[in-house]
Each structure stands twice: as structure tokens, then as C-alpha cells.
Amino acid sequence: MDGSLDKVLATVGPRLRTLRQQRDMTLADLSAATGISVSTLSRLESGQRRPNLELLLPLAQAYQVPLDELIGAPATGDPRIHAQPFTRNGMTVLPLTRRTGGLQAYKLVIPTSRARQAPDLQVHEGYEWLYVLSGQLRIVLGEHDLLLRAGEAAEFDTRVPHWFGRAGAAPVELLSLFGPQGERMHVRARPTKS
């Protein structure tokens, strides 16, 4: 077997242990989340068991990290995110995160070509944070009808009926952070004192 492959595989166990400890999980917690036995997890972390895809895929999912983070794949040399934008409901959506599950970040552009619409309130599981980069955003949240300008933000439980769209004549650019129910954003208005 190639010596460089042995070196890569030797780093997997300590990386797995570090990820588990960073998440304050026990081997039993991780076993319950992945279906992998405690003894197998222990042997993986200690280097006594060689990692394989059947073991690494559920671990990557449990830790919500890309598989290459578990195995320490070498950097590609290009740090840019090459996300593919898509169009939804007349808006351009650019994903800014690559991992599945957990907190997701998007840049949204509502162009002037998108006709202003009557609010069509939606409800779904999750928690959302919106930050307006440019333009004016109208957000209807339950009984509230709000106007957000550049530099303003809104945070809400998506189980509350909501809708947002362009308010002015100019296009609107905004950032959206969306997380599972109960996962709230934490924004600090000013630095804490040391």
C-alpha cells in the first residue's frame, strides 16, 4: 500500500476523536446517532480499525461535515466557493454553504424584472435570519408588515406565516441564514468587555 495513503489514514482516528470531543459527545451518543457500535467507534478513534466508507459516511452526516474533512483531504488550492446559483420564485439564490443539514447561508437577489406580488404567506419548520445588503425589502410576518432597508435585519421562527419581496423600484440583495427549528442566530451589537 502507498505510504502516503497510510499517513492519511493514520490521521483519521485522532480527527474523529477531536470532532466528537468538540461536540461534547460520548462514544455512546455517537453510536446512537450513527448505528455504529461503541467498540468500533473506539477502535476507529484509536487507529486499531481502518476507516472505510460504510463507517465514514454516517460519521460525516452525524458531525455535519464534508467527508473530506474527516479524512483530511489535501486542499485543492482554490479557496473560492463555486456554488451554482439557481432561480426560485423569480429570485436568484446563491448557496454560500456546502454542507448538508444544520445552518445554511444564501445570498438572494430579487431583480426588478420580478413583478411585485401580493404576499403569499408560507409556513415551514425552521428559523430564519435576513440581512438586507441593498434595496428595500418588504417582509410580512404574521400580522406585521415591515420595510427593511440596507443594513437592517430580521429574525423569525418560520412557523409564523411569512413572506418577503421587493418593496422599492430597485433590486434587493440580501443574505439569508436558515437553520433547523430552534437553531437561532446570535448577533452581538457591540464587543463584550474583557
XYZ file of N, CA and C in Angstrom:
582
model
N 0.844 -1.183 0.000
C 0.000 0.000 0.000
C 0.880 1.233 0.000
N 0.456 2.274 -0.655
C 1.180 3.526 -0.754
C 1.390 4.139 0.634
N 2.626 4.591 0.914
C 2.952 5.170 2.224
C 2.171 6.428 2.524
N 1.882 7.254 1.490
C 1.126 8.486 1.734
C -0.312 8.165 2.133
N -0.878 7.097 1.601
C -2.226 6.682 1.992
C -2.237 6.241 3.453
N -1.207 5.504 3.864
C -1.095 5.097 5.271
C -1.046 6.318 6.186
N -0.323 7.349 5.753
C -0.214 8.575 6.567
C -1.574 9.259 6.702
N -2.310 9.335 5.592
C -3.646 9.950 5.623
C -4.569 9.159 6.544
N -4.583 7.839 6.397
C -5.466 7.001 7.213
C -5.094 7.072 8.698
N -3.814 7.267 9.003
C -3.372 7.348 10.397
C -3.901 8.605 11.090
N -4.244 9.631 10.320
C -4.747 10.874 10.923
C -6.257 10.863 11.137
N -6.957 9.885 10.559
C -8.419 9.859 10.645
C -8.888 9.651 12.083
N -8.313 8.690 12.795
C -8.736 8.402 14.167
C -8.654 9.612 15.086
N -7.489 10.281 15.169
C -7.403 11.475 16.015
C -8.373 12.578 15.578
N -8.593 12.707 14.264
C -9.534 13.726 13.771
C -10.950 13.392 14.229
N -11.329 12.114 14.174
C -12.659 11.693 14.626
C -12.833 11.962 16.116
N -11.809 11.649 16.912
C -11.872 11.884 18.357
C -12.036 13.379 18.650
N -11.269 14.210 17.943
C -11.352 15.662 18.141
C -12.748 16.184 17.809
N -13.309 15.738 16.682
C -14.666 16.175 16.305
C -15.687 15.780 17.367
N -15.580 14.566 17.857
C -16.531 14.095 18.881
C -16.393 14.924 20.155
N -15.157 15.187 20.567
C -14.933 15.945 21.795
C -15.364 17.403 21.634
N -15.152 17.983 20.457
C -15.595 19.349 20.203
C -17.111 19.474 20.307
N -17.802 18.397 19.994
C -19.275 18.407 20.067
C -19.785 17.900 21.412
N -18.852 17.644 22.320
C -19.181 17.205 23.671
C -20.062 15.954 23.643
N -19.666 14.986 22.795
C -20.414 13.732 22.653
C -19.615 12.586 23.264
N -20.309 11.623 23.805
C -19.668 10.392 24.254
C -19.692 9.403 23.090
N -18.936 8.323 23.227
C -18.994 7.273 22.207
C -20.400 6.692 22.125
N -21.075 6.588 23.267
C -22.455 6.068 23.275
C -23.397 7.019 22.518
N -23.220 8.345 22.696
C -24.036 9.320 21.960
C -23.836 9.149 20.455
N -22.562 9.022 20.072
C -22.244 8.895 18.651
C -22.755 7.569 18.088
N -22.675 6.530 18.883
C -23.191 5.227 18.464
C -24.695 5.306 18.197
N -25.412 5.990 19.094
C -26.864 6.145 18.923
C -27.187 6.949 17.663
N -26.347 7.938 17.340
C -26.603 8.797 16.179
C -26.249 8.117 14.858
N -25.297 7.172 14.881
C -24.809 6.583 13.628
C -25.174 5.126 13.429
N -25.501 4.415 14.513
C -25.751 2.984 14.414
C -24.471 2.167 14.384
N -23.331 2.802 14.607
C -22.042 2.113 14.656
C -21.763 1.765 16.118
N -21.322 0.550 16.384
C -21.117 0.119 17.772
C -20.046 0.965 18.467
N -20.160 1.064 19.788
C -19.212 1.810 20.595
C -17.804 1.242 20.421
N -17.692 -0.090 20.401
C -16.361 -0.697 20.267
C -15.736 -0.360 18.914
N -16.522 -0.343 17.839
C -15.995 0.012 16.523
C -15.559 1.469 16.505
N -16.367 2.348 17.093
C -16.002 3.766 17.149
C -14.707 3.961 17.930
N -14.591 3.254 19.055
C -13.378 3.358 19.874
C -12.161 2.889 19.086
N -12.294 1.780 18.366
C -11.178 1.248 17.581
C -10.828 2.169 16.413
N -11.832 2.826 15.825
C -11.563 3.795 14.757
C -10.746 4.966 15.299
N -11.181 5.503 16.448
C -10.504 6.659 17.033
C -9.085 6.328 17.478
N -8.853 5.113 17.930
C -7.520 4.727 18.408
C -6.613 4.257 17.271
N -7.152 4.113 16.072
C -6.352 3.664 14.940
C -6.254 2.163 14.811
N -6.993 1.421 15.648
C -6.966 -0.042 15.593
C -7.867 -0.596 14.494
N -8.732 0.250 13.944
C -9.635 -0.165 12.859
C -9.452 0.785 11.696
N -9.302 0.248 10.508
C -9.148 1.080 9.310
C -10.501 1.676 8.931
N -10.522 2.957 8.631
C -11.788 3.575 8.215
C -12.175 3.133 6.809
N -13.475 3.031 6.576
C -13.993 2.747 5.233
C -15.243 3.603 5.023
N -15.744 3.627 3.826
C -16.892 4.488 3.518
C -18.126 4.135 4.338
N -18.346 2.852 4.598
C -19.517 2.444 5.385
C -19.492 3.049 6.785
N -18.318 3.319 7.305
C -18.187 3.929 8.629
C -18.090 5.450 8.549
N -17.370 5.946 7.560
C -17.137 7.387 7.476
C -18.370 8.183 7.033
N -19.178 7.636 6.144
C -20.364 8.372 5.680
C -21.338 8.692 6.816
N -21.717 7.716 7.680
C -22.619 8.079 8.782
C -21.960 9.041 9.781
N -20.638 8.939 9.939
C -19.945 9.860 10.846
C -19.954 11.281 10.290
N -19.704 11.416 8.992
C -19.745 12.742 8.367
C -21.132 13.344 8.505
N -22.151 12.516 8.354
C -23.529 13.006 8.492
C -23.821 13.396 9.935
N -23.379 12.602 10.891
C -23.625 12.905 12.305
C -22.918 14.192 12.724
N -21.709 14.406 12.211
C -20.950 15.610 12.559
C -21.300 16.795 11.667
N -22.071 16.550 10.622
C -22.469 17.567 9.650
C -21.247 18.257 9.054
N -20.302 17.438 8.584
C -19.104 17.935 7.910
C -18.929 17.169 6.606
N -18.240 17.762 5.623
C -17.962 17.025 4.395
C -17.029 15.852 4.676
N -17.157 14.813 3.891
C -16.342 13.614 4.064
C -14.850 13.938 4.020
N -14.450 14.860 3.149
C -13.020 15.176 3.049
C -12.470 15.799 4.324
N -13.332 16.386 5.144
C -12.870 16.924 6.433
C -12.521 15.784 7.395
N -13.225 14.675 7.296
C -12.926 13.528 8.165
C -11.596 12.879 7.802
N -11.303 12.828 6.516
C -10.088 12.121 6.110
C -8.905 13.050 5.902
N -9.142 14.360 6.031
C -8.032 15.294 5.880
C -7.541 15.383 4.453
N -8.468 15.407 3.521
C -8.082 15.505 2.108
C -7.306 16.795 1.891
N -6.289 16.759 1.050
C -5.499 17.965 0.829
C -6.345 19.066 0.201
N -6.003 20.295 0.529
C -6.721 21.444 -0.019
C -6.553 21.461 -1.533
N -7.546 21.929 -2.220
C -7.499 21.959 -3.681
C -6.662 23.113 -4.198
N -6.313 24.054 -3.348
C -5.517 25.192 -3.772
C -6.371 26.383 -4.148
N -7.645 26.188 -4.345
C -8.549 27.275 -4.699
C -9.582 27.417 -3.586
N -9.469 28.465 -2.752
C -10.372 28.588 -1.607
C -11.760 29.125 -1.948
N -11.974 29.505 -3.195
C -13.268 30.086 -3.545
C -14.371 29.038 -3.529
N -15.551 29.473 -3.159
C -16.726 28.609 -3.212
C -17.320 28.740 -4.610
N -17.512 27.618 -5.266
C -18.053 27.633 -6.627
C -19.499 27.145 -6.615
N -20.322 27.843 -5.873
C -21.723 27.458 -5.770
C -22.445 27.827 -7.060
N -23.410 27.034 -7.405
C -24.191 27.278 -8.610
C -25.488 27.991 -8.235
N -25.677 29.217 -8.725
C -26.931 29.913 -8.433
C -28.099 29.229 -9.141
N -29.282 29.403 -8.568
C -30.484 28.896 -9.210
C -31.590 29.916 -8.995
N -32.666 29.770 -9.749
C -33.785 30.708 -9.657
C -34.957 30.012 -8.998
N -35.546 30.698 -8.028
C -36.726 30.186 -7.356
C -37.696 31.351 -7.147
N -38.897 31.178 -7.620
C -39.938 32.211 -7.499
C -39.464 33.568 -8.016
N -38.690 33.574 -9.105
C -38.216 34.817 -9.695
C -37.010 35.426 -9.010
N -36.509 34.810 -7.949
C -35.336 35.293 -7.229
C -34.128 34.455 -7.614
N -32.959 35.081 -7.657
C -31.716 34.338 -7.844
C -31.218 33.953 -6.458
N -30.937 32.670 -6.275
C -30.491 32.148 -4.982
C -29.086 31.590 -5.171
N -28.149 32.095 -4.365
C -26.773 31.630 -4.423
C -26.416 30.986 -3.087
N -26.288 29.655 -3.041
C -25.923 28.992 -1.784
C -24.498 29.383 -1.386
N -24.308 29.707 -0.118
C -22.994 30.088 0.389
C -22.387 29.014 1.287
N -23.163 27.987 1.607
C -22.653 26.879 2.403
C -22.714 25.623 1.557
N -21.813 24.677 1.869
C -21.748 23.452 1.078
C -22.188 22.232 1.866
N -22.285 22.320 3.177
C -22.624 21.137 3.949
C -24.137 20.939 3.981
N -24.546 19.709 4.183
C -25.972 19.414 4.265
C -26.398 19.470 5.720
N -27.627 19.844 5.954
C -28.145 19.918 7.312
C -27.579 21.107 8.053
N -28.113 21.373 9.222
C -27.623 22.481 10.032
C -27.900 23.824 9.395
N -27.165 24.807 9.842
C -27.330 26.178 9.386
C -26.913 26.324 7.926
N -27.757 26.979 7.120
C -27.491 27.199 5.702
C -27.473 28.699 5.430
N -26.557 29.142 4.572
C -26.448 30.557 4.211
C -26.691 30.720 2.710
N -27.406 31.787 2.357
C -27.724 32.074 0.959
C -27.621 33.574 0.714
N -27.240 33.941 -0.506
C -27.402 35.314 -0.963
C -28.576 35.280 -1.923
N -29.535 36.178 -1.724
C -30.723 36.244 -2.575
C -30.732 37.574 -3.318
N -31.119 37.537 -4.573
C -31.275 38.756 -5.364
C -32.692 38.751 -5.919
N -33.429 39.803 -5.590
C -34.788 39.960 -6.125
C -34.695 41.059 -7.187
N -34.714 40.683 -8.467
C -34.489 41.661 -9.543
C -35.718 42.528 -9.808
N -35.485 43.612 -10.525
C -36.603 44.482 -10.897
C -37.526 43.792 -11.886
N -37.007 42.769 -12.593
C -37.847 42.051 -13.555
C -38.914 41.203 -12.857
N -38.710 40.925 -11.594
C -39.719 40.156 -10.849
C -40.829 41.121 -10.432
N -41.992 40.883 -10.936
C -43.130 41.754 -10.630
C -43.429 41.718 -9.138
N -43.853 42.849 -8.627
C -44.259 42.870 -7.213
C -45.503 42.013 -7.080
N -45.501 41.227 -6.039
C -46.587 40.279 -5.857
C -47.355 40.575 -4.582
N -48.576 40.087 -4.552
C -49.330 40.126 -3.299
C -48.717 39.064 -2.394
N -48.578 39.348 -1.116
C -47.975 38.376 -0.200
C -48.707 37.037 -0.208
N -47.937 35.981 -0.365
C -48.441 34.614 -0.291
C -47.721 33.984 0.897
N -48.338 34.075 2.075
C -47.678 33.664 3.315
C -47.422 32.163 3.341
N -46.203 31.803 3.774
C -45.781 30.407 3.864
C -45.448 30.065 5.310
N -45.523 28.791 5.644
C -45.179 28.290 6.970
C -44.374 27.008 6.779
N -43.273 26.870 7.518
C -42.477 25.637 7.487
C -41.602 25.601 8.728
N -41.016 24.448 9.000
C -40.135 24.301 10.152
C -38.852 25.071 9.911
N -38.315 25.674 10.950
C -37.018 26.325 10.841
C -36.994 27.677 11.512
N -35.860 28.324 11.354
C -35.625 29.651 11.909
C -34.809 30.408 10.878
N -35.182 31.654 10.566
C -34.506 32.390 9.501
C -34.061 33.762 9.978
N -32.933 34.190 9.428
C -32.368 35.498 9.702
C -32.097 36.134 8.353
N -32.612 37.348 8.127
C -32.429 38.062 6.865
C -31.667 39.352 7.116
N -30.706 39.675 6.250
C -29.943 40.919 6.345
C -29.947 41.556 4.965
N -30.461 42.786 4.860
C -30.573 43.470 3.577
C -29.246 44.147 3.238
N -28.687 43.780 2.088
C -27.434 44.378 1.607
C -27.701 45.651 0.816
N -28.731 45.620 -0.040
C -29.098 46.798 -0.827
C -30.564 46.708 -1.205
N -31.146 47.875 -1.474
C -32.555 47.935 -1.835
C -33.456 47.962 -0.607
N -34.748 47.763 -0.849
C -35.741 47.762 0.227
C -36.525 46.462 0.161
N -36.622 45.805 1.295
C -37.297 44.515 1.384
C -38.570 44.670 2.197
N -39.659 44.193 1.638
C -40.919 44.145 2.385
C -41.030 42.748 2.967
N -41.282 42.666 4.257
C -41.459 41.370 4.900
C -42.780 41.399 5.664
N -43.609 40.409 5.367
C -44.872 40.234 6.083
C -44.659 39.042 7.000
N -44.828 39.283 8.275
C -44.565 38.281 9.300
C -45.755 38.254 10.255
N -46.632 37.267 10.055
C -47.856 37.217 10.863
C -48.687 38.452 10.594
N -48.956 39.232 11.625
C -49.758 40.456 11.499
C -48.907 41.671 11.156
N -47.601 41.525 11.112
C -46.692 42.653 10.881
C -46.340 42.776 9.406
N -46.341 44.012 8.914
C -45.934 44.334 7.550
C -44.792 45.329 7.690
N -43.557 44.873 7.417
C -42.370 45.665 7.721
C -41.590 46.019 6.463
N -40.855 47.133 6.539
C -39.965 47.545 5.467
C -38.548 47.539 6.031
N -37.656 46.767 5.391
C -36.256 46.717 5.809
C -35.409 47.369 4.729
N -34.507 48.239 5.158
C -33.586 48.911 4.240
C -32.195 48.311 4.408
N -31.279 48.698 3.535
C -29.899 48.209 3.595
C -29.341 48.388 5.004
N -28.745 47.321 5.524
C -28.158 47.356 6.857
C -29.094 46.903 7.960
N -30.347 46.616 7.626
C -31.298 46.158 8.632
C -31.492 44.648 8.515
N -31.856 44.046 9.644
C -32.008 42.589 9.701
C -33.321 42.228 10.377
N -33.782 41.027 10.104
C -34.969 40.469 10.764
C -34.650 39.014 11.099
N -35.216 38.545 12.193
C -35.009 37.170 12.646
C -36.377 36.642 13.068
N -36.724 35.410 12.611
C -38.061 34.917 12.942
C -38.144 33.400 12.850
N -39.109 32.879 13.564
C -39.465 31.464 13.532
C -40.305 31.262 12.281
N -39.911 30.347 11.407
C -40.608 30.183 10.127
C -41.943 29.454 10.265
N -42.298 29.068 11.489
C -43.641 28.524 11.700
C -44.669 29.647 11.753
N -44.181 30.898 11.870
C -45.057 32.066 11.791
C -45.272 32.335 10.304
N -46.523 32.520 9.853
C -46.759 32.785 8.432
C -45.921 33.984 7.977
N -45.185 33.814 6.861
C -44.279 34.864 6.423
C -44.160 34.909 4.902
N -43.699 36.066 4.419
C -43.447 36.306 3.007
C -42.507 37.496 2.915
N -41.643 37.532 1.893
C -40.858 38.740 1.660
C -40.668 38.960 0.178
N -40.510 40.230 -0.186
C -40.332 40.605 -1.586
C -39.796 42.017 -1.698
N -39.583 42.456 -2.924
C -39.050 43.787 -3.197
C -40.082 44.840 -2.825
N -39.635 45.920 -2.148
C -40.554 46.993 -1.762
C -40.397 48.209 -2.655
N -39.181 48.520 -3.070
C -38.942 49.706 -3.890
C -38.793 49.355 -5.356
N -38.310 50.351 -6.127
C -38.129 50.154 -7.560
C -36.823 49.431 -7.876
N -35.860 49.513 -6.973
C -34.539 48.913 -7.212
C -34.531 47.434 -6.829
N -33.589 46.674 -7.385
C -33.461 45.275 -6.966
C -33.062 45.205 -5.489
N -33.300 44.062 -4.888
C -32.947 43.855 -3.485
C -31.925 42.726 -3.414
N -30.864 42.953 -2.662
C -29.887 41.911 -2.380
C -29.894 41.687 -0.886
N -29.953 40.412 -0.472
C -29.979 40.112 0.946
C -29.283 38.806 1.241
N -28.877 38.663 2.483
C -28.320 37.410 2.975
C -29.391 36.722 3.792
N -29.473 35.428 3.663
C -30.423 34.631 4.430
C -29.666 33.515 5.126
N -29.850 33.407 6.428
C -29.334 32.279 7.189
C -30.545 31.507 7.660
N -30.545 30.228 7.352
C -31.697 29.397 7.689
C -31.208 28.178 8.456
N -31.852 27.889 9.588
C -31.465 26.735 10.388
C -32.667 25.925 10.805
N -32.404 24.714 11.276
C -33.486 23.879 11.783
C -34.201 24.573 12.935
N -35.399 24.115 13.220
C -36.198 24.713 14.291
C -35.384 24.771 15.579
N -35.384 25.918 16.202
C -34.704 26.082 17.484
C -33.276 26.559 17.345
N -32.708 26.530 16.141
C -31.334 26.971 15.946
C -31.361 28.455 15.601
N -31.144 29.290 16.603
C -31.252 30.736 16.427
C -29.899 31.360 16.151
N -29.922 32.513 15.517
C -28.698 33.262 15.257
C -28.345 34.026 16.528
N -27.078 34.265 16.719
C -26.632 35.061 17.863
C -25.829 36.227 17.317
N -26.411 37.421 17.399
C -25.783 38.618 16.861
C -25.394 39.502 18.025
N -24.141 39.913 18.058
C -23.654 40.802 19.109
C -23.631 42.205 18.547
N -24.285 43.136 19.216
C -24.354 44.515 18.734
C -23.049 45.260 18.989
N -22.367 44.962 20.062
C -21.098 45.608 20.359
C -20.204 44.610 21.091
N -18.898 44.851 21.059
C -17.982 43.907 21.710
C -18.245 43.817 23.208
N -17.986 42.647 23.738
C -18.106 42.494 25.185
C -16.837 43.007 25.840
N -16.957 43.423 27.079
C -15.781 43.906 27.810
C -14.974 42.731 28.295
N -13.670 42.872 28.244
C -12.777 41.782 28.685
C -12.691 41.727 30.187
